[in-house]
PDB file of C-alpha atoms in Angstrom:
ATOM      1  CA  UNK A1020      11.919  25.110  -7.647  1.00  0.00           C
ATOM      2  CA  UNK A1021      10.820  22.296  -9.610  1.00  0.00           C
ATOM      3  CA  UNK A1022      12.986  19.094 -10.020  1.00  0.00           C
ATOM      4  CA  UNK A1023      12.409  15.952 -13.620  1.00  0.00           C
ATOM      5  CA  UNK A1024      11.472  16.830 -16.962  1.00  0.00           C
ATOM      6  CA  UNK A1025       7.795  17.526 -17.602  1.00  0.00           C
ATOM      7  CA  UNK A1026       6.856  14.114 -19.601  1.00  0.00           C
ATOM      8  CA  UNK A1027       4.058  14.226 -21.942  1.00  0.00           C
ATOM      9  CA  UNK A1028       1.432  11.603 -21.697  1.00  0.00           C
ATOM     10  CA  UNK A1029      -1.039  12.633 -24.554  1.00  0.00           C
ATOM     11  CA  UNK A1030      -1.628  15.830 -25.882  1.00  0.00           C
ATOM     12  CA  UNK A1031      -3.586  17.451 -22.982  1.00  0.00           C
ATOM     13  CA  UNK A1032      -1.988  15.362 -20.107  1.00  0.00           C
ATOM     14  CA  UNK A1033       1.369  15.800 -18.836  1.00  0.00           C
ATOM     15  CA  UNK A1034       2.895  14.830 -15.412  1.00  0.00           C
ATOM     16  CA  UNK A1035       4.159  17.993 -14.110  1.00  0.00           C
ATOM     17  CA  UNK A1036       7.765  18.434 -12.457  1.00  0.00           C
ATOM     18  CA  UNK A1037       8.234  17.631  -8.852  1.00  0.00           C
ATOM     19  CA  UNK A1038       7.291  20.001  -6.124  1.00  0.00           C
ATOM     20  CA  UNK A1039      10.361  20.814  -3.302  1.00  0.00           C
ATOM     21  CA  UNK A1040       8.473  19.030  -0.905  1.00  0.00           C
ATOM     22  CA  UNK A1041       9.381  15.367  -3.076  1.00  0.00           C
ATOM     23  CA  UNK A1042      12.947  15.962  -2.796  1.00  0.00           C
ATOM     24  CA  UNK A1043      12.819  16.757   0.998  1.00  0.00           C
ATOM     25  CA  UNK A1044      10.361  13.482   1.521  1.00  0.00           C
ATOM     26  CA  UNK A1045      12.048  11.103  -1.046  1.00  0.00           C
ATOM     27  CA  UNK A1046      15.960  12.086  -0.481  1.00  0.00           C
ATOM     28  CA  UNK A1047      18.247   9.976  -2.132  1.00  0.00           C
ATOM     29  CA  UNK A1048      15.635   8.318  -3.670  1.00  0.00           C
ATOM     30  CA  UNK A1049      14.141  10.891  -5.408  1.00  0.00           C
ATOM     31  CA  UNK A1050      15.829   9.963  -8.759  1.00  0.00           C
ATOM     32  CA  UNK A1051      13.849   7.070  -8.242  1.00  0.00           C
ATOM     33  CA  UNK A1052      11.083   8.762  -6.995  1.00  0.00           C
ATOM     34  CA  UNK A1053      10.526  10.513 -10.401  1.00  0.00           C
ATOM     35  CA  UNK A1054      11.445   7.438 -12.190  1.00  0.00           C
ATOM     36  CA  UNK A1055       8.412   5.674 -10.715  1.00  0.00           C
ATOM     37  CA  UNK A1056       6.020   9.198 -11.173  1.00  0.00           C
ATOM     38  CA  UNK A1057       6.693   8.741 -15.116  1.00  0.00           C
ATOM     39  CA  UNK A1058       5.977   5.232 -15.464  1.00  0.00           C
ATOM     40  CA  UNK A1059       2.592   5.936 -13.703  1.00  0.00           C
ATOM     41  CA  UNK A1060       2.259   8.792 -16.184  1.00  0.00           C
ATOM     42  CA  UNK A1061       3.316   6.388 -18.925  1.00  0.00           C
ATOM     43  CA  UNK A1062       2.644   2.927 -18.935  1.00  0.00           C
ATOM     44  CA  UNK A1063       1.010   2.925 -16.157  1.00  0.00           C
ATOM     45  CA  UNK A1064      -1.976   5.422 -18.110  1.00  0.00           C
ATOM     46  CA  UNK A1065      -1.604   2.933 -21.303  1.00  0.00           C
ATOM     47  CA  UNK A1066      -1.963  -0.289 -19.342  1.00  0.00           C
ATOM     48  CA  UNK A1067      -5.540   1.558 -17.433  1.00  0.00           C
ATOM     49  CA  UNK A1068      -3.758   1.483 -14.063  1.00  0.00           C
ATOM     50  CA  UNK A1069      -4.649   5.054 -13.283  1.00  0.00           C
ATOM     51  CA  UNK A1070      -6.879   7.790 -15.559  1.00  0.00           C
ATOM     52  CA  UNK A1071      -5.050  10.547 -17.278  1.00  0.00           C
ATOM     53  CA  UNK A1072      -6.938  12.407 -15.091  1.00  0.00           C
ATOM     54  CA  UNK A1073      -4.707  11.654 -12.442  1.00  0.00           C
ATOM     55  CA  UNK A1074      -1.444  12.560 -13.897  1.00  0.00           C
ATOM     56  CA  UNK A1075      -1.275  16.201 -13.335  1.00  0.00           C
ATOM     57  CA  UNK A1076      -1.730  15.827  -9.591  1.00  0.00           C
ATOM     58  CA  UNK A1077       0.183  12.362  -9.594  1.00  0.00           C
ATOM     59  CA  UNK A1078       2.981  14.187  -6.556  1.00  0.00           C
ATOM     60  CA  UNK A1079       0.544  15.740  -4.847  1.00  0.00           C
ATOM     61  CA  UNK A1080      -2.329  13.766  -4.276  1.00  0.00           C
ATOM     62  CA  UNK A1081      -0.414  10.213  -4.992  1.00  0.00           C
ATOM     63  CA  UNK A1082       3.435   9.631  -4.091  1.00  0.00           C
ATOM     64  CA  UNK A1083       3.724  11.922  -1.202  1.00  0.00           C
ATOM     65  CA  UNK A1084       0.280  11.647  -0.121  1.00  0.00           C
ATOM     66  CA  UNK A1085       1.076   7.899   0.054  1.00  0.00           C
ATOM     67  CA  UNK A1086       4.609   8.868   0.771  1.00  0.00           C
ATOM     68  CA  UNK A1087       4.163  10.284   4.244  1.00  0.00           C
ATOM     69  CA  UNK A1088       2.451   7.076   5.583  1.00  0.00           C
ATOM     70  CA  UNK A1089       5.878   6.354   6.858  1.00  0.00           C
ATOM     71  CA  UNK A1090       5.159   8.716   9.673  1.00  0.00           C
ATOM     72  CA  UNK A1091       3.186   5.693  11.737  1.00  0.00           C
ATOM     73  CA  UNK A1092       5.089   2.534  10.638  1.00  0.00           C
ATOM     74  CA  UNK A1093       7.352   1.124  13.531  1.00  0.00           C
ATOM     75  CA  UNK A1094      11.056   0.741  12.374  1.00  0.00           C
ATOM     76  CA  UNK A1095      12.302  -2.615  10.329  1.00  0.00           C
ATOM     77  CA  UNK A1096       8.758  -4.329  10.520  1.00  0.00           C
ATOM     78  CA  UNK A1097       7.153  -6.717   7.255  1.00  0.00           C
ATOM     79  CA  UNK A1098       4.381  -5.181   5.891  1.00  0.00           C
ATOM     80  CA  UNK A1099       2.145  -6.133   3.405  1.00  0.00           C
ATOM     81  CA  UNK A1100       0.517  -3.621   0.354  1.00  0.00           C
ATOM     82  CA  UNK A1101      -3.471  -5.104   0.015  1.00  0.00           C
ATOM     83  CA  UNK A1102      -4.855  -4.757  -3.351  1.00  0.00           C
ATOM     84  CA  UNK A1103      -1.557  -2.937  -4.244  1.00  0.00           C
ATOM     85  CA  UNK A1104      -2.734  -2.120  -7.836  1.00  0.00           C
ATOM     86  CA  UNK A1105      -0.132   0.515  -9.244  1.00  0.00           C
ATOM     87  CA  UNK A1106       1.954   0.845  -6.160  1.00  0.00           C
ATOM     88  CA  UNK A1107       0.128   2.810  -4.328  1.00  0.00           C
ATOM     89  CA  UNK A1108       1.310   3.430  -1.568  1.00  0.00           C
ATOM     90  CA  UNK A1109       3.664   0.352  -1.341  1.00  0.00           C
ATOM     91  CA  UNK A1110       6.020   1.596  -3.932  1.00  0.00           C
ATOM     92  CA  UNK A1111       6.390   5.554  -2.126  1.00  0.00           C
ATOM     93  CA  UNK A1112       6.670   3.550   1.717  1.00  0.00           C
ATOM     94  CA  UNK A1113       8.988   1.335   0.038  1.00  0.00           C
ATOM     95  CA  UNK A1114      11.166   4.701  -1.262  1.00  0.00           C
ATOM     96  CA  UNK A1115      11.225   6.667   2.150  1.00  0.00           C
ATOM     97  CA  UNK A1116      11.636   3.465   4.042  1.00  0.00           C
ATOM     98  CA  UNK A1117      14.617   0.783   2.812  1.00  0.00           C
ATOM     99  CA  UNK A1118      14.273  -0.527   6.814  1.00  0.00           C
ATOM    100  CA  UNK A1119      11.188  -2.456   5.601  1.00  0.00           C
ATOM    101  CA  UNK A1120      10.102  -5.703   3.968  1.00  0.00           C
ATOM    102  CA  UNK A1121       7.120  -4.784   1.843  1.00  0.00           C
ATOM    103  CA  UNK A1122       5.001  -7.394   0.336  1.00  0.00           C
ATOM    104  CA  UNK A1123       2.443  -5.925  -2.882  1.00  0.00           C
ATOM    105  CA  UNK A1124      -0.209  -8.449  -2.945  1.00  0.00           C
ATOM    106  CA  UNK A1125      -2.277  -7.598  -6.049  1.00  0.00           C
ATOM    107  CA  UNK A1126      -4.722 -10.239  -7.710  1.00  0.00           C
ATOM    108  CA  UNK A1127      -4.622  -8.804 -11.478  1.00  0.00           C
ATOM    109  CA  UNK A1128      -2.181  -9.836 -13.657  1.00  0.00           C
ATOM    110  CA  UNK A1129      -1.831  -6.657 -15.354  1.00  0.00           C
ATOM    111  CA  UNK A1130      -1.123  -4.999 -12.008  1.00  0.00           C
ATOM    112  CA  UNK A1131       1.079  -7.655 -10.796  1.00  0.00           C
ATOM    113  CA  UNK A1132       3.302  -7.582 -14.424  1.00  0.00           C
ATOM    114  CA  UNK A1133       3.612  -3.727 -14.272  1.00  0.00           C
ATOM    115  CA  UNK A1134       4.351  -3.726 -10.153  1.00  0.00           C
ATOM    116  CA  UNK A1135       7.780  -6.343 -10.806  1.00  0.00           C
ATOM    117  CA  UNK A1136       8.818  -4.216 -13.638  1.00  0.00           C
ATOM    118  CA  UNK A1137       8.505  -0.934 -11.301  1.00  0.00           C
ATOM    119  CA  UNK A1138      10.599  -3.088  -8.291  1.00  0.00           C
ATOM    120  CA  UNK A1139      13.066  -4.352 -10.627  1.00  0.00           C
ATOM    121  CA  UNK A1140      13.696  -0.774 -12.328  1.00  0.00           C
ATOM    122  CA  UNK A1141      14.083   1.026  -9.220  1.00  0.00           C
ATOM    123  CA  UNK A1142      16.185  -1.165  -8.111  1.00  0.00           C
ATOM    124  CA  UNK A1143      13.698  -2.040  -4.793  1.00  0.00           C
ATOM    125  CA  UNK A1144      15.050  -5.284  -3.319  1.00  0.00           C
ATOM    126  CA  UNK A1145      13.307  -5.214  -0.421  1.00  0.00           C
ATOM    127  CA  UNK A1146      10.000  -5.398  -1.578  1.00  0.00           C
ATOM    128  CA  UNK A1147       8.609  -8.602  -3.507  1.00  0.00           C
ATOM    129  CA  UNK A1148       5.558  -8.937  -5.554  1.00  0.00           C
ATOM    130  CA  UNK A1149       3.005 -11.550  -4.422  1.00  0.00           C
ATOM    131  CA  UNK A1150      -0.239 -12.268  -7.148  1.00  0.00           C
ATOM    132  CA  UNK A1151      -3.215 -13.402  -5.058  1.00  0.00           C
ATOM    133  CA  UNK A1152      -6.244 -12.229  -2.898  1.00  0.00           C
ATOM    134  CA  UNK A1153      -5.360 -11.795   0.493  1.00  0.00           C
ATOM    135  CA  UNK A1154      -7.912 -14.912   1.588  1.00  0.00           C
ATOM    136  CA  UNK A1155      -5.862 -16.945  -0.681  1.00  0.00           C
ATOM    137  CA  UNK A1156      -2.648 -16.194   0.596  1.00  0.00           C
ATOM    138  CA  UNK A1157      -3.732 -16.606   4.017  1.00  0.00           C
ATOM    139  CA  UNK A1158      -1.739 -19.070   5.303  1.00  0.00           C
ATOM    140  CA  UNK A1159       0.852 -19.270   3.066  1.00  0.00           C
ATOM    141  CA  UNK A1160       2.050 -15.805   3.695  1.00  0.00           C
ATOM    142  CA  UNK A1161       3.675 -15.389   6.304  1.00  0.00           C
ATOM    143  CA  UNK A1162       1.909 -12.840   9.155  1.00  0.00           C
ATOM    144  CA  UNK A1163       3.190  -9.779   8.941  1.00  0.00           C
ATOM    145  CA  UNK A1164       3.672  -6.376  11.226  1.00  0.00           C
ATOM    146  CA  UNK A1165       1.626  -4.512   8.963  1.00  0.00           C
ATOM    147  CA  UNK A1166      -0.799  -4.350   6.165  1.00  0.00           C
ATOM    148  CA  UNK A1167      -1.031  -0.734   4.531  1.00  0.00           C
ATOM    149  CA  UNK A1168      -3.852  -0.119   1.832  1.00  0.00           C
ATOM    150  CA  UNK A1169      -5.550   2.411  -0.097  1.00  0.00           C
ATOM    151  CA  UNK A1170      -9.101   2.897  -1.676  1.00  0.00           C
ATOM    152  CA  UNK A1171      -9.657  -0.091  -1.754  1.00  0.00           C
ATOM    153  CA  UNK A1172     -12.850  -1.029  -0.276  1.00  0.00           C
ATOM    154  CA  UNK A1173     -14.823   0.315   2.974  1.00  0.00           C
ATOM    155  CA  UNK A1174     -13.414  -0.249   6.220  1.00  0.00           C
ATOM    156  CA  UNK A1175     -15.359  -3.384   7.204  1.00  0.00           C
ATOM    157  CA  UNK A1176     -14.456  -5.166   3.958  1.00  0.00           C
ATOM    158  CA  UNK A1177     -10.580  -4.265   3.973  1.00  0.00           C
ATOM    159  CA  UNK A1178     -10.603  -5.497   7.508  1.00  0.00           C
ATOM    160  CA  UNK A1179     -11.753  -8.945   6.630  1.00  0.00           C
ATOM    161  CA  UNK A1180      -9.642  -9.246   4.158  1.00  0.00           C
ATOM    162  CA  UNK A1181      -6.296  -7.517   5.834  1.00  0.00           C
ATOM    163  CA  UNK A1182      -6.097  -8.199   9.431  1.00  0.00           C
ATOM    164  CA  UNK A1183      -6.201 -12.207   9.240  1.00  0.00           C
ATOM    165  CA  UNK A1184      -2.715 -11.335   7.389  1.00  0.00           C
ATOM    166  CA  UNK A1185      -1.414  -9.912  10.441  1.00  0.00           C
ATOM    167  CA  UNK A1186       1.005 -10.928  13.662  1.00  0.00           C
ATOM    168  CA  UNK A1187      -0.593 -10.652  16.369  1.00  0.00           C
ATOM    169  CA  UNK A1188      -0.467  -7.548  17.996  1.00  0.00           C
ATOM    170  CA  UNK A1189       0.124  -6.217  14.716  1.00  0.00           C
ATOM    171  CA  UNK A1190      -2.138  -3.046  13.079  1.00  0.00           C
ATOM    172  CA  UNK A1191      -3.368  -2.033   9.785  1.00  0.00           C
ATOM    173  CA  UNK A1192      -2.947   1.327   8.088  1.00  0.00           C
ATOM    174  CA  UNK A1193      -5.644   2.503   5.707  1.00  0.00           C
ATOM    175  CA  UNK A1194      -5.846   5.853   3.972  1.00  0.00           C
ATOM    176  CA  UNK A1195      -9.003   7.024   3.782  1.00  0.00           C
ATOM    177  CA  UNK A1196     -10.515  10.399   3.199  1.00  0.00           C
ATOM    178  CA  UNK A1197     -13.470  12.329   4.913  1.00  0.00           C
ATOM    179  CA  UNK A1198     -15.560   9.571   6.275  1.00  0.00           C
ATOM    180  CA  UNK A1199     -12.904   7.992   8.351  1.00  0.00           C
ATOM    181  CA  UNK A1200     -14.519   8.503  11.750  1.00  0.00           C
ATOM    182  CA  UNK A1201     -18.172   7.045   9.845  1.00  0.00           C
ATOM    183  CA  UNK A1202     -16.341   4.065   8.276  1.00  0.00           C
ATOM    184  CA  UNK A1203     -14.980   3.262  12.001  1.00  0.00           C
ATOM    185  CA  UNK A1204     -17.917   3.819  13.897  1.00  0.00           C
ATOM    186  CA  UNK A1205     -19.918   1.808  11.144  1.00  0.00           C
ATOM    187  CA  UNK A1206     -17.156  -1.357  11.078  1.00  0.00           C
ATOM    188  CA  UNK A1207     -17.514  -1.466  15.166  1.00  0.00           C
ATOM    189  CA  UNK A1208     -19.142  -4.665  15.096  1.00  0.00           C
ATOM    190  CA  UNK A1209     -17.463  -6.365  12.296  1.00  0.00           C
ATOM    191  CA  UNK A1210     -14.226  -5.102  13.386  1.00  0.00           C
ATOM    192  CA  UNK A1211     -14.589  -6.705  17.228  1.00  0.00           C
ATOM    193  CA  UNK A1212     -14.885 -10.137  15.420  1.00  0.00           C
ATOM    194  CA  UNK A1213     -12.041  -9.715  13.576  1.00  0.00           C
ATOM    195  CA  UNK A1214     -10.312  -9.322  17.358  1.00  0.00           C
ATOM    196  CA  UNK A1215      -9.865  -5.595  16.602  1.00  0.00           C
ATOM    197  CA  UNK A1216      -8.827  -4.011  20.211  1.00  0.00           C
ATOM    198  CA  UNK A1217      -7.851  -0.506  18.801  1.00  0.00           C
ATOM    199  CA  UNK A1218      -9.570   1.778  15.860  1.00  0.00           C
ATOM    200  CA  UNK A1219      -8.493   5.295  15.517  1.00  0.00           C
ATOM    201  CA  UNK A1220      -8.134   8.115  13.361  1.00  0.00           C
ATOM    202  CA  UNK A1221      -4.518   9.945  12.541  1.00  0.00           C
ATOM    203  CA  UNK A1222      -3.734  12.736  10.297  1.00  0.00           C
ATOM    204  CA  UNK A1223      -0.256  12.849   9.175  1.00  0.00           C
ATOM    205  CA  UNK A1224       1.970  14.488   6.095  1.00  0.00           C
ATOM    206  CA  UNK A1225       1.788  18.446   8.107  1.00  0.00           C
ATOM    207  CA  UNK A1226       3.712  20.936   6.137  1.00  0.00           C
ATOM    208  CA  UNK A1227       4.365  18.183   3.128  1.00  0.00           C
ATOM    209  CA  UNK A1228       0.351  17.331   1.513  1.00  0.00           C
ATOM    210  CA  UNK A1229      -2.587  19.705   2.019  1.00  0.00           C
ATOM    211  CA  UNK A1230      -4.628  18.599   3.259  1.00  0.00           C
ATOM    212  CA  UNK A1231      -2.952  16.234   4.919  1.00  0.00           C
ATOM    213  CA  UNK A1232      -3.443  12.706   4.690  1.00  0.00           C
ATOM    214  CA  UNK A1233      -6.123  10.897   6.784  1.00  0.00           C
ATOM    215  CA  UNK A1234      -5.053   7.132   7.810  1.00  0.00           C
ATOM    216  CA  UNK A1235      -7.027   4.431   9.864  1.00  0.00           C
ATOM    217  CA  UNK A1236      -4.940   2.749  12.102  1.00  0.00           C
ATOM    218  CA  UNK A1237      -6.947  -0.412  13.699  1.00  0.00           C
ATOM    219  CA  UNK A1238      -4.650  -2.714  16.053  1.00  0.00           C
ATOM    220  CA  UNK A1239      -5.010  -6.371  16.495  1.00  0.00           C
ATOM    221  CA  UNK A1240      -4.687  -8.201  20.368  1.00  0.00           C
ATOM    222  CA  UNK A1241      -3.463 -11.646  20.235  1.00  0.00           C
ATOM    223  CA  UNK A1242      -5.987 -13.147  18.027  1.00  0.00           C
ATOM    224  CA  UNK A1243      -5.329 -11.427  14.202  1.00  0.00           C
ATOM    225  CA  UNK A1244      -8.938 -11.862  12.971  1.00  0.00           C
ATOM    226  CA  UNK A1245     -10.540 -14.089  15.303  1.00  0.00           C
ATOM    227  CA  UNK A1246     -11.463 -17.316  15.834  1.00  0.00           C
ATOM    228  CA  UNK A1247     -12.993 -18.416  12.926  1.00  0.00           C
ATOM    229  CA  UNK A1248      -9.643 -17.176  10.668  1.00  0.00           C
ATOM    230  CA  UNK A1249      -7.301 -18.596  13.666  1.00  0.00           C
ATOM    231  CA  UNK A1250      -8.616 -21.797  12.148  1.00  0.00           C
ATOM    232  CA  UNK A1251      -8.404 -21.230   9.027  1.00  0.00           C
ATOM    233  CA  UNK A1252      -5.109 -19.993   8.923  1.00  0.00           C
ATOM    234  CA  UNK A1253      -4.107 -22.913  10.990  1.00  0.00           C
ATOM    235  CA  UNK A1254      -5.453 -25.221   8.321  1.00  0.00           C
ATOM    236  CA  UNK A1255      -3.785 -23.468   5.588  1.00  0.00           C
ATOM    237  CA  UNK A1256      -0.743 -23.669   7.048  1.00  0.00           C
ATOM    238  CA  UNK A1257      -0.871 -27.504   7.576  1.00  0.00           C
ATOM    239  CA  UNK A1258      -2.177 -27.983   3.572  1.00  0.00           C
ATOM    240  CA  UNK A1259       1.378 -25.921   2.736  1.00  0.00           C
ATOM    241  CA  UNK A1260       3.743 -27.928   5.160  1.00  0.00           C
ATOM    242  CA  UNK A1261       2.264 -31.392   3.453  1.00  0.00           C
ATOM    243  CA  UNK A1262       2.629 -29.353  -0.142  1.00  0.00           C
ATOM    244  CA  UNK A1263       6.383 -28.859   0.605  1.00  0.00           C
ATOM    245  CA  UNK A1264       7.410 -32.396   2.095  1.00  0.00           C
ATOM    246  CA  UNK A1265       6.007 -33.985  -1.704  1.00  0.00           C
TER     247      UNK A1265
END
């Protein structure tokens, strides 16, 4: 069975109804869960946030294959949604799991607009929307348990940008497809200096997506993106304490 109305997007695109498997992932979000799967299919085409392309496979291949993420983040941690863009997969972690504090951090305005109308619709007070690149916020966000992302650059690049953002001893989550194992054996180097201890591999979403969905986990020791962002964090920080006592 099938669960939402089928909602036309243009005359050869329509989001299709939700498969079982959304109902069982989502629970008593799902409502919501469908609410967010049409405004990707609606405004979310219209404003160029994803291709029509997309929308017929928008359950499958989007929400639950961002969805089941949830499998590998720790209980009532903060995490943090790099280059968040539509949602994806902040909004679906943010559905399955109300123990969390979920940050989008999205630098386009566009993005950003369309992200707080999505939070404040679905009613998602846990979750707050953040404009900014994450070397700006560095700093001035505070370090979090977590930083999830999706296609958003290759390994070695995301990791510059997303593990100075962490706690120490915190990890990063990135879904990736195929080339996981290459991106991580490429981003060795790059990845040490970042004070990188752990970089694996998981597969998780069994019996929900097929194939299943491929995540990078890479874990952080004490120092979240070495030395050189230690500092640099450390200035920041001092620049926003002076901001606030004016």
């Amino acid at each position: 069975m099938r669960y939402g109305r089928t909602v036309p997007v243009t005359e050869e695109v329509a989001l299709p109804q939700a498969p079982d498997e959304a109902r069982e992932v989502f629970g008593e979000c799902f409502p919501e869960a469908v609410r967010y799967a049409e405004l990707l299919a609606d405004a979310g085409v219209k404003r160029g946030l994803i291709g029509p392309r997309e929308v017929p496979r928008l359950w499958e291949r989007h929400l639950l294959n961002c969805a089941v993420l949830s499998e590998v983040v720790p209980d009532g941690v903060t995490v943090c949604d790099v280059g968040s863009g539509a949602g994806l997969p902040g909004i679906p972690l943010a559905l399955v799991r109300p123990d969390l504090k979920i940050t989008l951090l999205e630098p386009l305005l566009r993005r950003t607009n369309f992200l707080q109308e999505v939070v404040e619709l679905l009613g998602l007070d846990h979750v707050t929307v953040v404009r900014g690149r994450a070397e700006e916020v560095l700093g001035t966000l505070q370090p979090v348990h977590v930083v999830t992302a999706r296609a958003v650059a290759p390994l070695d690049r995301l990791a510059g940008w997303g593990v100075p953002l962490l706690r120490p001893y915190g990890e990063m989550l990135a879904l990736k497809g195929d080339t996981a194992e290459e991106e991580i054996n490429g981003a060795r180097a790059a990845l040490s200096k970042l004070g990188v201890v752990e970089a694996e591999v998981l597969q998780v979403g069994e019996g929900v997506v097929d194939p299943m969905s491929t995540v990078v986990r890479v874990v952080v020791g004490e120092s979240p993106g070495g030395v050189r962002f230690a500092a640099k964090r450390a200035k920041a920080a001092r620049v926003s304490r002076t901001r606030r006592r004016r």
